[in-house]
C-alpha cells in the first residue's frame, strides 16, 4: 500500500463499482438472478442482448465527452440492438440501476463504511465519482459522503478517463491544492488515468486484500497518524 500523506489530505474521492464492494461477487449473484428470471420468460431473451450491448457501447466510448450523455447511453444501445429507446431504458433501469442494489450490502468490502466515518471524524471530506449514477447504491450501502457525482451528470457529461468529473468535484468543494486530494479506484487504466489527467494522487484498490482488511488498514493508518 502506498504511503499516504494523511496530515495534508482535505478530500478523498472514491470510485464505487469494484472499489466499495466486491463487483465479482455481485456479478455472480446477478448471473443467477438473470438465469432464474429469463428461464421462465424465454420470450424476453432479447433483453439479455440489451444488457450486454449497453455495457459494451459504453466501454467502447471510454473518454467520451458530449452533451446529454445520460440519454446518449440508451440511444447507443438502442441503435445497436434495433430497439426503442424506451424499451432499452426500462430493461437497463431494472437490471443495472435497481435490482443489483438489493445485494450491495452483502458484497461490501469489510471496513468501508467505518473508514468513511473515520475520515469525517478526522476532518477529511469525501466524495464519489463513478461512471454510473451511484445515489441509490450509496443509500443501499448506508454510505454518506459530502458529494456524489457521476459521469452522466449534466454538469460533467464525460466518461473516464476524461478528468472532467474529478475536476468538477475539486472545484465544487473548493480544493485549491490538488496535492491535498486522493482518488481511490480499482481500475488503473480508467480510474488511475483519470486521476493522472486531473493531476491528483491515486490509490489502487488491491481486490485480494480488500476482501479481507484493505479498508481496516487505511482506517488504522489514518487514526494513528492524525491523532
mmCIF file of C-alpha atoms in Angstrom:
data_model
loop_
_atom_site.group_PDB
_atom_site.id
_atom_site.type_symbol
_atom_site.label_atom_id
_atom_site.label_comp_id
_atom_site.label_asym_id
_atom_site.label_seq_id
_atom_site.Cartn_x
_atom_site.Cartn_y
_atom_site.Cartn_z
ATOM 1 C CA UNK A 1 0.000 0.000 0.000
ATOM 2 C CA UNK A 2 1.325 3.423 -0.968
ATOM 3 C CA UNK A 3 2.466 5.927 1.625
ATOM 4 C CA UNK A 4 -0.438 8.353 2.083
ATOM 5 C CA UNK A 5 0.251 11.803 3.492
ATOM 6 C CA UNK A 6 -2.741 11.789 5.818
ATOM 7 C CA UNK A 7 -1.910 15.020 7.581
ATOM 8 C CA UNK A 8 -2.347 17.153 4.485
ATOM 9 C CA UNK A 9 -5.411 15.434 2.993
ATOM 10 C CA UNK A 10 -8.556 17.527 2.648
ATOM 11 C CA UNK A 11 -10.564 15.255 0.382
ATOM 12 C CA UNK A 12 -10.766 11.616 -0.665
ATOM 13 C CA UNK A 13 -12.799 10.752 -3.760
ATOM 14 C CA UNK A 14 -13.981 7.171 -4.210
ATOM 15 C CA UNK A 15 -14.975 5.208 -7.271
ATOM 16 C CA UNK A 16 -17.855 2.800 -6.481
ATOM 17 C CA UNK A 17 -18.070 -0.419 -8.512
ATOM 18 C CA UNK A 18 -15.206 -2.684 -7.516
ATOM 19 C CA UNK A 19 -13.918 -0.053 -5.101
ATOM 20 C CA UNK A 20 -16.507 -0.031 -2.320
ATOM 21 C CA UNK A 21 -17.801 -3.530 -2.942
ATOM 22 C CA UNK A 22 -16.741 -6.828 -4.492
ATOM 23 C CA UNK A 23 -18.005 -6.495 -8.043
ATOM 24 C CA UNK A 24 -17.241 -10.106 -8.984
ATOM 25 C CA UNK A 25 -19.362 -11.332 -6.069
ATOM 26 C CA UNK A 26 -22.262 -9.122 -7.133
ATOM 27 C CA UNK A 27 -21.982 -10.293 -10.734
ATOM 28 C CA UNK A 28 -22.262 -13.921 -9.630
ATOM 29 C CA UNK A 29 -25.417 -13.086 -7.698
ATOM 30 C CA UNK A 30 -26.881 -11.200 -10.638
ATOM 31 C CA UNK A 31 -25.991 -14.003 -13.057
ATOM 32 C CA UNK A 32 -28.123 -16.391 -11.010
ATOM 33 C CA UNK A 33 -30.926 -13.828 -10.766
ATOM 34 C CA UNK A 34 -30.924 -13.321 -14.532
ATOM 35 C CA UNK A 35 -30.938 -17.050 -15.259
ATOM 36 C CA UNK A 36 -33.830 -17.679 -12.871
ATOM 37 C CA UNK A 37 -35.790 -14.769 -14.297
ATOM 38 C CA UNK A 38 -35.334 -15.437 -18.010
ATOM 39 C CA UNK A 39 -35.526 -19.214 -17.931
ATOM 40 C CA UNK A 40 -39.200 -18.684 -17.092
ATOM 41 C CA UNK A 41 -39.539 -15.981 -19.732
ATOM 42 C CA UNK A 42 -37.754 -17.234 -22.874
ATOM 43 C CA UNK A 43 -39.821 -14.856 -24.987
ATOM 44 C CA UNK A 44 -37.813 -11.998 -23.412
ATOM 45 C CA UNK A 45 -34.305 -13.330 -24.093
ATOM 46 C CA UNK A 46 -33.614 -10.321 -26.310
ATOM 47 C CA UNK A 47 -33.344 -8.263 -23.124
ATOM 48 C CA UNK A 48 -30.106 -10.071 -22.337
ATOM 49 C CA UNK A 49 -28.634 -8.664 -25.544
ATOM 50 C CA UNK A 50 -29.736 -5.203 -24.412
ATOM 51 C CA UNK A 51 -27.845 -5.639 -21.143
ATOM 52 C CA UNK A 52 -24.743 -6.881 -22.936
ATOM 53 C CA UNK A 53 -24.630 -4.151 -25.551
ATOM 54 C CA UNK A 54 -25.456 -1.349 -23.125
ATOM 55 C CA UNK A 55 -22.214 -2.019 -21.256
ATOM 56 C CA UNK A 56 -20.232 -2.703 -24.416
ATOM 57 C CA UNK A 57 -21.302 0.517 -26.120
ATOM 58 C CA UNK A 58 -20.297 2.499 -23.038
ATOM 59 C CA UNK A 59 -16.964 0.711 -22.762
ATOM 60 C CA UNK A 60 -16.190 1.440 -26.417
ATOM 61 C CA UNK A 61 -16.580 5.133 -25.656
ATOM 62 C CA UNK A 62 -14.165 5.432 -22.751
ATOM 63 C CA UNK A 63 -13.121 9.071 -22.506
ATOM 64 C CA UNK A 64 -16.162 10.242 -24.478
ATOM 65 C CA UNK A 65 -17.251 13.817 -23.849
ATOM 66 C CA UNK A 66 -20.572 15.193 -25.105
ATOM 67 C CA UNK A 67 -23.890 16.752 -24.183
ATOM 68 C CA UNK A 68 -26.846 14.712 -22.883
ATOM 69 C CA UNK A 69 -24.643 11.735 -22.068
ATOM 70 C CA UNK A 70 -27.309 10.245 -19.811
ATOM 71 C CA UNK A 71 -29.666 9.922 -22.778
ATOM 72 C CA UNK A 72 -26.974 9.024 -25.298
ATOM 73 C CA UNK A 73 -26.014 5.851 -23.419
ATOM 74 C CA UNK A 74 -29.511 4.462 -24.050
ATOM 75 C CA UNK A 75 -29.564 5.656 -27.649
ATOM 76 C CA UNK A 76 -26.267 3.921 -28.486
ATOM 77 C CA UNK A 77 -27.632 0.632 -27.198
ATOM 78 C CA UNK A 78 -30.999 1.063 -28.895
ATOM 79 C CA UNK A 79 -29.312 1.591 -32.249
ATOM 80 C CA UNK A 80 -27.107 -1.472 -31.749
ATOM 81 C CA UNK A 81 -29.968 -3.845 -30.903
ATOM 82 C CA UNK A 82 -32.535 -2.138 -33.146
ATOM 83 C CA UNK A 83 -34.940 -1.464 -30.297
ATOM 84 C CA UNK A 84 -36.886 1.521 -28.990
ATOM 85 C CA UNK A 85 -35.045 3.714 -26.515
ATOM 86 C CA UNK A 86 -37.925 3.386 -24.034
ATOM 87 C CA UNK A 87 -37.576 -0.394 -24.044
ATOM 88 C CA UNK A 88 -33.815 -0.200 -23.537
ATOM 89 C CA UNK A 89 -34.201 2.287 -20.700
ATOM 90 C CA UNK A 90 -36.725 0.055 -18.908
ATOM 91 C CA UNK A 91 -34.506 -3.031 -19.102
ATOM 92 C CA UNK A 92 -31.363 -1.164 -18.035
ATOM 93 C CA UNK A 93 -33.098 0.598 -15.159
ATOM 94 C CA UNK A 94 -34.367 -2.734 -13.872
ATOM 95 C CA UNK A 95 -31.222 -4.836 -14.142
ATOM 96 C CA UNK A 96 -28.371 -2.342 -13.822
ATOM 97 C CA UNK A 97 -29.680 0.576 -11.773
ATOM 98 C CA UNK A 98 -32.217 -1.084 -9.466
ATOM 99 C CA UNK A 99 -32.084 -4.853 -8.948
ATOM 100 C CA UNK A 100 -28.355 -5.105 -8.050
ATOM 101 C CA UNK A 101 -28.779 -2.569 -5.252
ATOM 102 C CA UNK A 102 -30.591 -5.138 -3.144
ATOM 103 C CA UNK A 103 -27.393 -7.167 -2.790
ATOM 104 C CA UNK A 104 -24.784 -4.445 -2.338
ATOM 105 C CA UNK A 105 -24.603 -4.602 1.460
ATOM 106 C CA UNK A 106 -23.625 -8.274 1.388
ATOM 107 C CA UNK A 107 -20.934 -7.522 -1.219
ATOM 108 C CA UNK A 108 -19.323 -4.519 0.505
ATOM 109 C CA UNK A 109 -15.660 -4.747 1.364
ATOM 110 C CA UNK A 110 -15.097 -5.011 5.131
ATOM 111 C CA UNK A 111 -14.472 -1.705 6.860
ATOM 112 C CA UNK A 112 -15.613 0.571 4.011
ATOM 113 C CA UNK A 113 -18.374 2.311 5.920
ATOM 114 C CA UNK A 114 -16.250 2.716 9.055
ATOM 115 C CA UNK A 115 -13.351 4.159 7.048
ATOM 116 C CA UNK A 116 -15.612 6.844 5.593
ATOM 117 C CA UNK A 117 -16.922 7.625 9.093
ATOM 118 C CA UNK A 118 -13.329 7.839 10.383
ATOM 119 C CA UNK A 119 -12.467 10.271 7.610
ATOM 120 C CA UNK A 120 -15.319 12.533 8.637
ATOM 121 C CA UNK A 121 -14.252 12.414 12.274
ATOM 122 C CA UNK A 122 -10.732 13.407 11.252
ATOM 123 C CA UNK A 123 -11.990 16.336 9.175
ATOM 124 C CA UNK A 124 -11.342 14.837 5.735
ATOM 125 C CA UNK A 125 -14.219 15.349 3.316
ATOM 126 C CA UNK A 126 -15.417 12.590 0.997
ATOM 127 C CA UNK A 127 -16.891 12.414 -2.486
ATOM 128 C CA UNK A 128 -17.920 9.811 -5.038
ATOM 129 C CA UNK A 129 -17.010 9.833 -8.697
ATOM 130 C CA UNK A 130 -18.286 6.891 -10.763
ATOM 131 C CA UNK A 131 -19.085 6.347 -14.422
ATOM 132 C CA UNK A 132 -22.517 5.165 -13.253
ATOM 133 C CA UNK A 133 -25.047 7.045 -11.139
ATOM 134 C CA UNK A 134 -24.448 5.971 -7.535
ATOM 135 C CA UNK A 135 -27.021 7.741 -5.360
ATOM 136 C CA UNK A 136 -29.192 4.658 -4.837
ATOM 137 C CA UNK A 137 -26.148 2.434 -4.438
ATOM 138 C CA UNK A 138 -24.858 4.581 -1.599
ATOM 139 C CA UNK A 139 -28.263 4.588 0.071
ATOM 140 C CA UNK A 140 -28.410 0.799 -0.041
ATOM 141 C CA UNK A 141 -24.901 0.510 1.380
ATOM 142 C CA UNK A 142 -25.780 3.149 4.010
ATOM 143 C CA UNK A 143 -22.805 5.262 2.992
ATOM 144 C CA UNK A 144 -22.925 9.031 3.281
ATOM 145 C CA UNK A 145 -20.457 11.326 1.541
ATOM 146 C CA UNK A 146 -20.273 15.073 1.036
ATOM 147 C CA UNK A 147 -20.756 14.960 -2.741
ATOM 148 C CA UNK A 148 -21.793 12.330 -5.300
ATOM 149 C CA UNK A 149 -21.038 12.851 -8.984
ATOM 150 C CA UNK A 150 -21.361 10.501 -11.947
ATOM 151 C CA UNK A 151 -20.045 10.742 -15.493
ATOM 152 C CA UNK A 152 -23.597 11.134 -16.814
ATOM 153 C CA UNK A 153 -24.320 14.101 -14.552
ATOM 154 C CA UNK A 154 -25.253 17.027 -16.819
ATOM 155 C CA UNK A 155 -22.508 19.058 -15.168
ATOM 156 C CA UNK A 156 -19.886 16.501 -16.256
ATOM 157 C CA UNK A 157 -21.077 14.675 -19.397
ATOM 158 C CA UNK A 158 -17.885 12.683 -19.909
ATOM 159 C CA UNK A 159 -16.644 9.154 -19.245
ATOM 160 C CA UNK A 160 -13.409 8.260 -17.523
ATOM 161 C CA UNK A 161 -10.526 8.560 -18.067
ATOM 162 C CA UNK A 162 -11.532 12.091 -19.053
ATOM 163 C CA UNK A 163 -10.855 14.044 -15.817
ATOM 164 C CA UNK A 164 -13.861 16.387 -16.013
ATOM 165 C CA UNK A 165 -15.695 14.645 -13.160
ATOM 166 C CA UNK A 166 -12.766 14.871 -10.764
ATOM 167 C CA UNK A 167 -12.040 18.458 -11.740
ATOM 168 C CA UNK A 168 -15.684 19.376 -11.153
ATOM 169 C CA UNK A 169 -15.532 17.849 -7.660
ATOM 170 C CA UNK A 170 -12.353 19.754 -6.808
ATOM 171 C CA UNK A 171 -13.957 22.997 -7.957
ATOM 172 C CA UNK A 172 -17.277 22.317 -6.233
ATOM 173 C CA UNK A 173 -15.547 21.511 -2.941
ATOM 174 C CA UNK A 174 -13.094 24.421 -3.189
ATOM 175 C CA UNK A 175 -9.961 22.286 -3.192
ATOM 176 C CA UNK A 176 -7.280 24.687 -4.384
ATOM 177 C CA UNK A 177 -4.267 22.452 -3.773
ATOM 178 C CA UNK A 178 -4.529 19.187 -5.708
ATOM 179 C CA UNK A 179 -1.827 17.670 -3.513
ATOM 180 C CA UNK A 180 -4.438 17.574 -0.762
ATOM 181 C CA UNK A 181 -6.736 15.231 -2.686
ATOM 182 C CA UNK A 182 -6.673 11.454 -3.234
ATOM 183 C CA UNK A 183 -8.727 9.326 -5.642
ATOM 184 C CA UNK A 184 -9.325 5.676 -4.726
ATOM 185 C CA UNK A 185 -10.356 3.282 -7.501
ATOM 186 C CA UNK A 186 -9.981 -0.289 -8.715
ATOM 187 C CA UNK A 187 -9.033 0.205 -12.385
ATOM 188 C CA UNK A 188 -5.594 1.524 -13.215
ATOM 189 C CA UNK A 189 -6.472 2.126 -16.856
ATOM 190 C CA UNK A 190 -9.555 4.228 -16.149
ATOM 191 C CA UNK A 191 -9.524 5.426 -12.535
ATOM 192 C CA UNK A 192 -5.753 5.740 -12.386
ATOM 193 C CA UNK A 193 -5.533 7.547 -15.711
ATOM 194 C CA UNK A 194 -8.411 9.812 -14.727
ATOM 195 C CA UNK A 195 -6.534 10.828 -11.570
ATOM 196 C CA UNK A 196 -3.330 11.318 -13.559
ATOM 197 C CA UNK A 197 -5.057 13.598 -16.076
ATOM 198 C CA UNK A 198 -6.583 15.565 -13.187
ATOM 199 C CA UNK A 199 -3.098 15.728 -11.614
ATOM 200 C CA UNK A 200 -4.137 14.223 -8.271
ATOM 201 C CA UNK A 201 -2.826 11.210 -6.344
ATOM 202 C CA UNK A 202 -4.336 7.783 -6.922
ATOM 203 C CA UNK A 203 -4.630 4.698 -4.725
ATOM 204 C CA UNK A 204 -5.402 1.402 -6.449
ATOM 205 C CA UNK A 205 -7.641 -0.975 -4.502
ATOM 206 C CA UNK A 206 -5.993 -4.354 -4.076
ATOM 207 C CA UNK A 207 -9.045 -6.563 -4.543
ATOM 208 C CA UNK A 208 -7.409 -9.551 -2.897
ATOM 209 C CA UNK A 209 -6.624 -7.595 0.234
ATOM 210 C CA UNK A 210 -9.842 -5.575 0.039
ATOM 211 C CA UNK A 211 -11.904 -8.694 0.707
ATOM 212 C CA UNK A 212 -10.015 -9.020 3.982
ATOM 213 C CA UNK A 213 -8.680 -5.835 5.533
ATOM 214 C CA UNK A 214 -7.743 -3.181 2.942
ATOM 215 C CA UNK A 215 -10.018 -0.523 4.436
ATOM 216 C CA UNK A 216 -9.325 -1.532 8.028
ATOM 217 C CA UNK A 217 -5.640 -0.897 7.350
ATOM 218 C CA UNK A 218 -6.443 2.524 5.922
ATOM 219 C CA UNK A 219 -8.512 3.365 8.994
ATOM 220 C CA UNK A 220 -5.680 2.287 11.284
ATOM 221 C CA UNK A 221 -3.153 4.412 9.388
ATOM 222 C CA UNK A 222 -5.484 7.403 9.435
ATOM 223 C CA UNK A 223 -6.193 7.200 13.150
ATOM 224 C CA UNK A 224 -2.564 6.631 14.113
ATOM 225 C CA UNK A 225 -1.214 9.489 12.006
ATOM 226 C CA UNK A 226 -3.871 12.120 12.727
ATOM 227 C CA UNK A 227 -4.226 11.574 16.470
#
